């Protein structure tokens, strides 16, 4: 309960941001793990740091938690500069990738650990533990040891422990990566619900785009230590601002080419798409749903393409097409066995009203 925590004297009105990073960098010798990252987490939102392995997600999260000190830049929480404060002064709760429960303590003792350090009286502690166990729907497990729990249960207890002190900020570093695919999906929904129930500001790290798209209020896409784009899941998927973001989120085909003075895009393999884009070297981002199997010039630009591969996924079949040397991926629903076969020539329409054409990536 926040009221039980000593009020920090230097808490100022922090506007909308509970956590704010300003031009934060972290260097390990030669490696620039995080490069001038600026971002803010709004009150009550779930913000996700998403990016490939090694892009600096964990380092960024640990700088918020206070386990890693930035080489430069500032970290503030609730308006107070926390850059050089130890973790226990930051009002954050953290859930790690591997469960990190204390193996020699029961579930109840694990959850009460931080409260005990704060010298909470026993009855208050017990009430909070009970409340937290109810929150994660495991009230019957209070007296078990971590080794007697399933992976999913351990992660729920780790969440209960992180929330027991009612931190201003909940930090999670790939908390579901040790769980199987089905359980991951269920845990996502549960976490989302728990976070909504207690309305805690949350910073979540994942390299799983589906996890980020389904759970987040906003996503920060990171690439090689820097922020590539910040936006809602819809912004990131539908309006990627760089080819890196387009490639990282969802299936897509990226065609390199040039937008001419007439606004039309011509790919390096001479595929021409008419539109009204800004002139210059560009990349066309074509999602599977932008291509239909029919010639319909009202819907966009019609072509004939050759099928290279057809993969049946149950609900849909993914087709890899060759269009004058450009490779395009599309998806369509066929019953098993009725999909086009490699070598078939098919009519397609690319919905040029919906595809994105973005300036070419100049970064290496
Ligand atoms: N203590 C350290 N000493 C030296 N280099 C480090 C240290 N911690 C991280 N790095 C380097 O910093 C970069 C970012 O690491 P970080 O752990 O933040 O990546 P990540 O995005 O969390 O990756 P993953 O998805 O694999 O967990 C990597 O190149 C990593 O090797
Ligand atoms: Mg990591």
PDB file of C-alpha atoms and ligand atoms in Angstrom, residues 26-29 31-34 50-62 68 97 173-174 205-207 222 225, ligand 1:
ATOM      1  CA  UNK A  26      24.915   2.201 -21.082  1.00  0.00           C
ATOM      2  CA  UNK A  27      28.342   1.218 -22.260  1.00  0.00           C
ATOM      3  CA  UNK A  28      30.117  -2.033 -21.347  1.00  0.00           C
ATOM      4  CA  UNK A  29      33.656  -1.471 -22.584  1.00  0.00           C
ATOM      5  CA  UNK A  31      29.710  -2.498 -26.362  1.00  0.00           C
ATOM      6  CA  UNK A  32      27.160   0.305 -26.395  1.00  0.00           C
ATOM      7  CA  UNK A  33      24.282  -1.762 -24.983  1.00  0.00           C
ATOM      8  CA  UNK A  34      21.812   1.145 -24.798  1.00  0.00           C
ATOM      9  CA  UNK A  50      10.237  -5.222 -27.909  1.00  0.00           C
ATOM     10  CA  UNK A  51      13.230  -6.123 -30.003  1.00  0.00           C
ATOM     11  CA  UNK A  52      15.608  -8.885 -31.080  1.00  0.00           C
ATOM     12  CA  UNK A  53      18.061 -10.590 -28.768  1.00  0.00           C
ATOM     13  CA  UNK A  54      20.855  -8.298 -27.608  1.00  0.00           C
ATOM     14  CA  UNK A  55      19.108  -5.011 -28.525  1.00  0.00           C
ATOM     15  CA  UNK A  56      19.306  -3.697 -24.950  1.00  0.00           C
ATOM     16  CA  UNK A  57      15.874  -4.496 -23.470  1.00  0.00           C
ATOM     17  CA  UNK A  58      17.071  -6.100 -20.244  1.00  0.00           C
ATOM     18  CA  UNK A  59      19.741  -3.438 -19.740  1.00  0.00           C
ATOM     19  CA  UNK A  60      17.100  -0.710 -20.117  1.00  0.00           C
ATOM     20  CA  UNK A  61      14.755  -2.431 -17.660  1.00  0.00           C
ATOM     21  CA  UNK A  62      17.575  -2.939 -15.156  1.00  0.00           C
ATOM     22  CA  UNK A  68      22.482  -1.228 -13.639  1.00  0.00           C
ATOM     23  CA  UNK A  97      12.649 -14.452 -16.670  1.00  0.00           C
ATOM     24  CA  UNK A 173      11.655  -9.256 -18.002  1.00  0.00           C
ATOM     25  CA  UNK A 174      10.358 -11.971 -20.352  1.00  0.00           C
ATOM     26  CA  UNK A 205      10.186  -6.795 -21.852  1.00  0.00           C
ATOM     27  CA  UNK A 206       9.712  -9.341 -24.607  1.00  0.00           C
ATOM     28  CA  UNK A 207      11.200 -10.399 -27.917  1.00  0.00           C
ATOM     29  CA  UNK A 222      14.316  -1.337 -29.971  1.00  0.00           C
ATOM     30  CA  UNK A 225      20.488  -0.207 -28.378  1.00  0.00           C
TER      31      UNK A 225
HETATM   32  N1  LIG B   1      27.231  -7.152 -17.886  1.00  0.00           N
HETATM   33  C1  LIG B   1      27.514  -7.023 -19.195  1.00  0.00           C
HETATM   34  N2  LIG B   1      28.786  -6.920 -19.637  1.00  0.00           N
HETATM   35  C2  LIG B   1      29.063  -6.765 -20.940  1.00  0.00           C
HETATM   36  N3  LIG B   1      28.137  -6.700 -21.916  1.00  0.00           N
HETATM   37  C3  LIG B   1      26.844  -6.796 -21.544  1.00  0.00           C
HETATM   38  C4  LIG B   1      26.469  -6.980 -20.171  1.00  0.00           C
HETATM   39  N4  LIG B   1      25.112  -7.044 -20.124  1.00  0.00           N
HETATM   40  C5  LIG B   1      24.683  -6.928 -21.393  1.00  0.00           C
HETATM   41  N5  LIG B   1      25.716  -6.781 -22.253  1.00  0.00           N
HETATM   42  C6  LIG B   1      25.608  -6.603 -23.713  1.00  0.00           C
HETATM   43  O1  LIG B   1      24.736  -5.546 -23.972  1.00  0.00           O
HETATM   44  C7  LIG B   1      23.889  -5.823 -25.086  1.00  0.00           C
HETATM   45  C8  LIG B   1      22.432  -5.745 -24.653  1.00  0.00           C
HETATM   46  O2  LIG B   1      22.143  -6.791 -23.747  1.00  0.00           O
HETATM   47  P1  LIG B   1      20.704  -7.018 -23.113  1.00  0.00           P
HETATM   48  O3  LIG B   1      20.806  -8.108 -22.126  1.00  0.00           O
HETATM   49  O4  LIG B   1      20.175  -5.717 -22.636  1.00  0.00           O
HETATM   50  O5  LIG B   1      19.877  -7.486 -24.394  1.00  0.00           O
HETATM   51  P2  LIG B   1      18.366  -8.013 -24.509  1.00  0.00           P
HETATM   52  O6  LIG B   1      17.683  -7.131 -25.501  1.00  0.00           O
HETATM   53  O7  LIG B   1      17.745  -8.142 -23.167  1.00  0.00           O
HETATM   54  O8  LIG B   1      18.563  -9.445 -25.176  1.00  0.00           O
HETATM   55  P3  LIG B   1      17.754 -10.855 -24.925  1.00  0.00           P
HETATM   56  O9  LIG B   1      16.492 -10.760 -25.725  1.00  0.00           O
HETATM   57  O10 LIG B   1      18.695 -11.862 -25.489  1.00  0.00           O
HETATM   58  O11 LIG B   1      17.535 -11.006 -23.453  1.00  0.00           O
HETATM   59  C9  LIG B   1      24.318  -7.197 -25.584  1.00  0.00           C
HETATM   60  O12 LIG B   1      25.212  -7.006 -26.642  1.00  0.00           O
HETATM   61  C10 LIG B   1      24.993  -7.806 -24.395  1.00  0.00           C
HETATM   62  O13 LIG B   1      25.976  -8.733 -24.794  1.00  0.00           O
END
